[in-house]
Coordinates of C-alpha atoms and ligand atoms in Angstrom, one line a residue:
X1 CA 0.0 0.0 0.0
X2 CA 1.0 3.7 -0.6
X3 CA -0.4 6.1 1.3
X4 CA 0.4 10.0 1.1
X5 CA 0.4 12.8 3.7
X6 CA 0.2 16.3 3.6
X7 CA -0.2 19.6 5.5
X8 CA -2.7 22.0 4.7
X9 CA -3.6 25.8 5.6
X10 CA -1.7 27.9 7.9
X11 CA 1.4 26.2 9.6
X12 CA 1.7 24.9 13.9
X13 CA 4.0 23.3 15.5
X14 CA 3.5 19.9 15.7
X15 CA 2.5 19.3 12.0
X16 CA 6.3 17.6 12.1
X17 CA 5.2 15.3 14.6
X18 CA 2.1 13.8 12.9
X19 CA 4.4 13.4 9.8
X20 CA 7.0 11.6 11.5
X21 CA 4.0 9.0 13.6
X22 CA 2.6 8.3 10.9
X23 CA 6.0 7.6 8.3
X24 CA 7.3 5.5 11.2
X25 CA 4.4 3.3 12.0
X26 CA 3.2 3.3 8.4
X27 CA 6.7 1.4 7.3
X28 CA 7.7 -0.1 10.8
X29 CA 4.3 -1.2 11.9
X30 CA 2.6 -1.9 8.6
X31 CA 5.1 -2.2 5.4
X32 CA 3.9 0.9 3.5
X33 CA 5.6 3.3 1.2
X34 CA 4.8 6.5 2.6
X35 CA 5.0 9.5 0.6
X36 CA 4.9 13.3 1.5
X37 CA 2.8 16.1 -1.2
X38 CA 4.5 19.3 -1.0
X39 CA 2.4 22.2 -0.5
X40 CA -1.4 21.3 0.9
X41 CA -3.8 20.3 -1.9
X42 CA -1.0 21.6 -4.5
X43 CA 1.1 18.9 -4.1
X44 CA -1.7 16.1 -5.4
X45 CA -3.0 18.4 -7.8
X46 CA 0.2 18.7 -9.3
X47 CA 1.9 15.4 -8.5
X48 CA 4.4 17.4 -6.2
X49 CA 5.7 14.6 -3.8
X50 CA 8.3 13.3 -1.9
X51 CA 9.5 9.9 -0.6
X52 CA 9.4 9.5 3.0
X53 CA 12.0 7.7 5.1
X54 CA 12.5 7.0 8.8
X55 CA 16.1 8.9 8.4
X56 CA 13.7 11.9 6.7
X57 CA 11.8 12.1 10.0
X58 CA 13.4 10.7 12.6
X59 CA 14.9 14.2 13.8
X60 CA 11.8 16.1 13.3
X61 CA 9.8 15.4 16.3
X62 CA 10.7 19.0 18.2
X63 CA 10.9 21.1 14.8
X64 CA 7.8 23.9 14.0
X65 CA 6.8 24.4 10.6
X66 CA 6.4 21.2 8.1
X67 CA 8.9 19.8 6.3
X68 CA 5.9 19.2 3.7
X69 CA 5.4 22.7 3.1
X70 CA 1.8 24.3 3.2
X71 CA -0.4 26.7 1.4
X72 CA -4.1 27.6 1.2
X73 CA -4.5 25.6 -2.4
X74 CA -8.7 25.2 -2.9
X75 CA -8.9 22.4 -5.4
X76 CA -12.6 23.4 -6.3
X77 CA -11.4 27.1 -7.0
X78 CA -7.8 26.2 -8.8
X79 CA -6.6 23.6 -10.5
X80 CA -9.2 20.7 -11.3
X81 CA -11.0 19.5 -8.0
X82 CA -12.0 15.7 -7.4
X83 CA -11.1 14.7 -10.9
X84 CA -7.6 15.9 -11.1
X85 CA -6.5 14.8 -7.8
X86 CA -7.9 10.8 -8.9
X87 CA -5.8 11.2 -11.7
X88 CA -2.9 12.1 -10.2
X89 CA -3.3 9.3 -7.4
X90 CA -3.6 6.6 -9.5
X91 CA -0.6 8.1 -11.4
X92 CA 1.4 8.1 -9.0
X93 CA -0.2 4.8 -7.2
X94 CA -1.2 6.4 -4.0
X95 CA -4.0 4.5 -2.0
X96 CA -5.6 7.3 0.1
X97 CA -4.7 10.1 1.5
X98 CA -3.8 11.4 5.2
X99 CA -4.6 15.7 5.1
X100 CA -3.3 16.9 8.2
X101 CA -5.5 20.5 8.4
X102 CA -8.3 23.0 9.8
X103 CA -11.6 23.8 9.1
X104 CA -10.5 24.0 5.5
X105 CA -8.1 21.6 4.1
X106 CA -10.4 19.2 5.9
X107 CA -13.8 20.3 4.1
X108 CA -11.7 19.7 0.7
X109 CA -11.3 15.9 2.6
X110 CA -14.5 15.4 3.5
X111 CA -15.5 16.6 -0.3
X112 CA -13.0 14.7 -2.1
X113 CA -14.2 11.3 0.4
X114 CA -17.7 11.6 -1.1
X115 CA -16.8 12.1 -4.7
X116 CA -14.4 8.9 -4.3
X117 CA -10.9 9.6 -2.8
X118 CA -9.6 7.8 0.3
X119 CA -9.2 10.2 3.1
X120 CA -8.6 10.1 6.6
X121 CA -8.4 13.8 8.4
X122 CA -6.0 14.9 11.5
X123 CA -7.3 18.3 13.1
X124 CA -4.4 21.0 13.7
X125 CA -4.9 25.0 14.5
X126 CA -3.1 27.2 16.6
X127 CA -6.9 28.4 16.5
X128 CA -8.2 25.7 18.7
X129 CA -11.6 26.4 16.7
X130 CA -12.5 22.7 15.8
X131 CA -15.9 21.6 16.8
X132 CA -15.1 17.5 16.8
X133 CA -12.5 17.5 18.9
X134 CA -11.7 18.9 22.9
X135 CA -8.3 20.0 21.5
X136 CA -6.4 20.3 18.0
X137 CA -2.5 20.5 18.9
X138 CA -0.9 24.1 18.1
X139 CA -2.9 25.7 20.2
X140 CA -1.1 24.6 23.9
X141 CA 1.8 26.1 22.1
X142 CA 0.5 29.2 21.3
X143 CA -0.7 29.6 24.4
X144 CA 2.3 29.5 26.1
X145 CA 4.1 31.9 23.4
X146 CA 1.3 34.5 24.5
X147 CA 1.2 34.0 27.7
X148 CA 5.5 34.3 28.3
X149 CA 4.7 37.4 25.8
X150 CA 2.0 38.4 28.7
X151 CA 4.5 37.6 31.3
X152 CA 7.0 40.0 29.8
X153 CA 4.9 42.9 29.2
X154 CA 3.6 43.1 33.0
X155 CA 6.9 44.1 34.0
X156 CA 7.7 46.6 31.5
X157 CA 4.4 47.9 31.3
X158 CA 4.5 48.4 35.3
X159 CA 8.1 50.3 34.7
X160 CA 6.6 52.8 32.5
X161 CA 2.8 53.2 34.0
X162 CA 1.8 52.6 30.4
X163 CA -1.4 50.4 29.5
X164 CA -0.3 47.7 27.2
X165 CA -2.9 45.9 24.8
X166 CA -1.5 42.5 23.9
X167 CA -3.4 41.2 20.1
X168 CA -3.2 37.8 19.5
X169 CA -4.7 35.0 16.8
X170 CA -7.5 33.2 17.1
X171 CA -9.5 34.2 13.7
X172 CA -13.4 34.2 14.6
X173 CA -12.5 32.0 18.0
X174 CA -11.3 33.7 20.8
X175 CA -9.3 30.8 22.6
X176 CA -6.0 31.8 22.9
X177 CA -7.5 34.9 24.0
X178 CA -8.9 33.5 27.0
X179 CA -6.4 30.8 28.2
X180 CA -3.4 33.0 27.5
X181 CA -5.2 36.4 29.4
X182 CA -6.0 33.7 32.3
X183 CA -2.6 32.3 32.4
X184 CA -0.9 35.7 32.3
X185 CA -3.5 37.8 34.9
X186 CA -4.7 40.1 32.2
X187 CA -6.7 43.1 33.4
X188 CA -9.5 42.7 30.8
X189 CA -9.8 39.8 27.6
X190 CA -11.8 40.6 24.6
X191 CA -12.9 37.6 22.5
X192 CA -14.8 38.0 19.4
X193 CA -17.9 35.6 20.9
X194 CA -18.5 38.7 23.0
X195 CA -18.5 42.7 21.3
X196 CA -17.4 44.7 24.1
X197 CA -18.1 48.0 25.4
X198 CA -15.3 50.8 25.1
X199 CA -16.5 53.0 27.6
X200 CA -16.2 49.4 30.1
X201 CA -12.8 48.4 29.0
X202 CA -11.0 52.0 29.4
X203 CA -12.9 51.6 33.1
X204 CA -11.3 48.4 33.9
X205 CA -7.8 49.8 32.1
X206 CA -8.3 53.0 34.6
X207 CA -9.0 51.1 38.1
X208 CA -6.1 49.6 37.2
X209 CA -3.8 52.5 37.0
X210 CA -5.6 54.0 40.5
X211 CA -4.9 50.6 42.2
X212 CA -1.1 51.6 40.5
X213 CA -0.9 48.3 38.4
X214 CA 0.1 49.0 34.9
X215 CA -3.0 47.1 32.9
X216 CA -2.9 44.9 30.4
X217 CA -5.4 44.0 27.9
X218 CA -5.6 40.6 25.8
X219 CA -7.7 41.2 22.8
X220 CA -8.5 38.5 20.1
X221 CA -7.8 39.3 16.7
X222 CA -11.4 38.9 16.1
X223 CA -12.7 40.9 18.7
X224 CA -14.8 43.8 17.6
X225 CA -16.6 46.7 19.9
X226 CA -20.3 46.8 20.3
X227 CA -21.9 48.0 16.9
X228 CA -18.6 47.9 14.9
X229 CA -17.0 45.6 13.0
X230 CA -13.5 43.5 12.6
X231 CA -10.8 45.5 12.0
X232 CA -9.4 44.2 8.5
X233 CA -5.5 44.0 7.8
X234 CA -6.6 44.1 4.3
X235 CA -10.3 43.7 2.1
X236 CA -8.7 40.8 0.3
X237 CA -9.7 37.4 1.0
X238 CA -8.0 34.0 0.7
X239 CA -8.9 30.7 -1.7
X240 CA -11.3 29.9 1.0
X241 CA -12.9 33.4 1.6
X242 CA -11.6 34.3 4.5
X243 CA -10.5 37.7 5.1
X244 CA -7.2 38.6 7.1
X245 CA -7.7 40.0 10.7
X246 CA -5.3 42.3 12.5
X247 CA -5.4 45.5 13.7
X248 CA -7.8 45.9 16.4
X249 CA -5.0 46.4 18.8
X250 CA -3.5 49.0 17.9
X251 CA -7.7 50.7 17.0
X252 CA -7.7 49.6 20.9
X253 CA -4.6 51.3 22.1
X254 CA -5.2 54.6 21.0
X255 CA -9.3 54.8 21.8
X256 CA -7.4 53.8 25.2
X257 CA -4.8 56.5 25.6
X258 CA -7.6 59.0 24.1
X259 CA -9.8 58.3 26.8
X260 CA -7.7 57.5 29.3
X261 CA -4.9 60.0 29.3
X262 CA -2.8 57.5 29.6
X263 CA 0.3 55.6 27.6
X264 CA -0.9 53.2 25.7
X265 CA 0.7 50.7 23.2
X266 CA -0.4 47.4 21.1
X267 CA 1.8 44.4 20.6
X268 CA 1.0 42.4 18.0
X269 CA 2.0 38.6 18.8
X270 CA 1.4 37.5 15.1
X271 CA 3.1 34.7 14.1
X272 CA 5.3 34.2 16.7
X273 CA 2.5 31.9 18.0
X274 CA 2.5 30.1 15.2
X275 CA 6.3 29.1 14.6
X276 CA 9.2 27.3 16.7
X277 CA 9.3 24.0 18.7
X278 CA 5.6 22.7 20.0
X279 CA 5.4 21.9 23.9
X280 CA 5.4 18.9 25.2
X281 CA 1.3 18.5 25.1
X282 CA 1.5 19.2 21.6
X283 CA 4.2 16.6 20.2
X284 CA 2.3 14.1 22.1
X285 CA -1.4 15.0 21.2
X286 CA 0.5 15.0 17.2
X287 CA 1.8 12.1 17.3
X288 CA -1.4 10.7 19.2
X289 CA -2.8 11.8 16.2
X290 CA -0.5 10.1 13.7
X291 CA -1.0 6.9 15.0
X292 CA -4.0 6.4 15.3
X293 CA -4.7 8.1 11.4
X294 CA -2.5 4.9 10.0
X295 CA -5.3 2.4 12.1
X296 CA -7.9 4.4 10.4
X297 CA -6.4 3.7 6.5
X298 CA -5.3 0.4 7.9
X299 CA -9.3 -0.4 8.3
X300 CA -10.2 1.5 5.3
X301 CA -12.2 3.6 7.7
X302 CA -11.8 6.8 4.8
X303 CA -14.5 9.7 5.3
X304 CA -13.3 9.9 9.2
X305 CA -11.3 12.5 11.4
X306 CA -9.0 11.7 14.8
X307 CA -10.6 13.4 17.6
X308 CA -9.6 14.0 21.3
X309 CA -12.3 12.9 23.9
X310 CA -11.2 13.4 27.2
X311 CA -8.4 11.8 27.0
X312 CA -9.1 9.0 24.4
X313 CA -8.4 9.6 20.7
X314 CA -11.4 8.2 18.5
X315 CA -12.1 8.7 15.0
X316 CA -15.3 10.8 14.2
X317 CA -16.9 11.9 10.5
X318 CA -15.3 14.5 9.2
X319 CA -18.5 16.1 8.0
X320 CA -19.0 16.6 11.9
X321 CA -15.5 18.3 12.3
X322 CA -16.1 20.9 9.5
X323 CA -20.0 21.5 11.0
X324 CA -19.3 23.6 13.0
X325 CA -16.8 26.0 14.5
X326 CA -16.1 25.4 18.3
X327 CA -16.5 28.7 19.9
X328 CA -15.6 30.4 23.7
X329 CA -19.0 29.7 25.6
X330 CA -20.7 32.0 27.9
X331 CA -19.7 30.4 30.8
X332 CA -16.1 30.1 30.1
X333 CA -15.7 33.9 29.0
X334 CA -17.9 34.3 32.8
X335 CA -15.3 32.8 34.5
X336 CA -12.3 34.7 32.9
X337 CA -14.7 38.0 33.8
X338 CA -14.4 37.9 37.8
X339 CA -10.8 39.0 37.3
X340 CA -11.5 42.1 34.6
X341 CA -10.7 45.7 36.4
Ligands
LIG1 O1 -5.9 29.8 11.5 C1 -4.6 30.1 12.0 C2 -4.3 31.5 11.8 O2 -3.0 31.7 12.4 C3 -5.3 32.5 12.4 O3 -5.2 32.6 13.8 C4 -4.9 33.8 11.7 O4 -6.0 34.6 11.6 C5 -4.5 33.2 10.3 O5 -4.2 31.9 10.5 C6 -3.4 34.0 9.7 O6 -3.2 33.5 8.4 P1 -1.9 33.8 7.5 O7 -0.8 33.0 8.0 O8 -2.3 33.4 6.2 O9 -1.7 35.3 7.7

């Protein structure tokens, strides 16, 4: 059997990890040639592939990035959909597929299952957004990136008496938000599940300078104030149609210091989250991941996603992992809220 793997969408750490699980126990465990497609959905559109090797991966466990490559190909919108990507399988006598991707790449799966191709999914995104699953790895990582950028800021922000607004990623989810304003004692956390009030967050930020704390405010990418809108980096959207977020930050830190009186300044964490080695949680949950994706193709059990429950991994549909996007609820925002001021 030949079975290919690729990474699709934007990049975490721990892609690596899911490559090298599934190289090593698709050779080792089961006699497979395992081959890597460059690029996301480019590489079996075009027939871009790689051999893959237990020397290729073997050292790759702790590195960020893939060594696949990745982009934000849409087969249905460039370069030949279903069809192409059949042709180019049974060219290169590939037997299904493992995409290792977000609420995107794994749509294209769940498409390209129905209209014939073998497909098992693995769930990645810093974003954490995935409805089928308690946890996609990327995100523990990019958690802790915020939060030691959190930890940082208190102390020069305290130095100076300056209000510091901390953006970070999350696209329309605001979970790194949340966990990394909890972890690092954030003064107030904006998430775009809840519009928030300006008037209430420049109280919170001044309390916080009369108790003489220097304040800091976490604030979602997606986060938008009551009756506005997301702040666009730029109107233009990707393959997928989604449009690129950033900004609200620095839209923050002025209204801030405007109404304040008060120094304010953003930080924009970016992709910092994004790159470099994944935690511990996050190579373990990837290569969880990896293994159990070769059982799935193993039982020819195509059309299905690995999913974290608890602490089990178990395979779901993939039509329920693109359903829906897992967003912060009420009660978890609630909780994060006793400590806003
Ligand atoms: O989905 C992951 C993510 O990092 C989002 O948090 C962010 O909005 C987006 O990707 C950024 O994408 P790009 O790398 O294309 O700028």
């Amino acid at each position: 059997m030949r079975v290919g793997v690729l990474t699709g969408g934007g990049d975490c750490p721990g892609l690596n990890a899911v490559i090298r699980a599934v190289t090593l126990k698709g050779i080792g465990e089961r006699g497979w040639d395992v081959v890597g497609f460059r690029n996301g959905w480019h590489g079996p559109l075009t027939g871009s592939l790689r051999p893959l090797s237990p020397d290729d991966v073997e050292p790759i466990l702790t590195r960020g990035g893939t060594i696949l490559g990745s982009s934000r190909t849409n087969p249905y919108t460039e370069g030949g959909g279903t069809e192409r990507i059949l042709e180019v399988l049974a060219a290169e006598h590939v037997d299904a597929l493992i995409a290792i991707g977000g609420e995107d790449t794994l749509g294209v799966a769940e498409r390209l299952c129905r209209e014939g191709v073998n497909v098992v999914g693995v769930p990645k995104t810093i974003d954490n957004d995935l409805g089928a699953t308690d946890y996609t790895f990327g995100f523990d990582t990019a958690v802790h990136i915020a939060t030691e950028a959190i930890d940082r800021l208190h102390t020069t922000a305290e130095s100076h008496h300056r209000a510091l607004v901390v953006e970070v990623m999350g696209r329309h989810a605001g979970w790194i938000a949340l966990h990394s304003g909890m972890a690092g004692g954030a003064s107030v956390i904006l998430v775009p599940e809840r519009p928030f009030s300006i008037e209430q967050v420049s109280g919170w930020v001044q309390s916080r300078f009369e108790r003489e704390y220097a304040p800091i405010v976490v604030v979602s990418e997606g986060a938008q104030p009551d009756g506005g809108a997301e702040v666009l980096q730029t109107g233009e959207k990707d393959a997928f149609g989604h449009v690129r977020l950033g900004g609200v930050g620095q839209w923050l830190a002025d209204e801030l210091a405007r109404r304040t009186g008060k120094e304010s300044r953003a930080v924009v964490l970016g992709h910092t989250q994004r790159g470099g080695t994944p935690t511990a949680y996050d190579r373990v949950l990837a290569t969880r991941f990896g293994l159990h994706a070769v059982d799935a193709v193993a039982d020819g059990d195509f059309g299905t996603m690995t999913a974290l429950r608890g602490t089990d991994i178990v395979r779901v549909p993939l039509a329920e992992a693109t359903a829906e996007l897992k967003t912060v609820p009420a009660e978890r925002y609630a909780e994060a809220e006793v400590f806003f001021g």
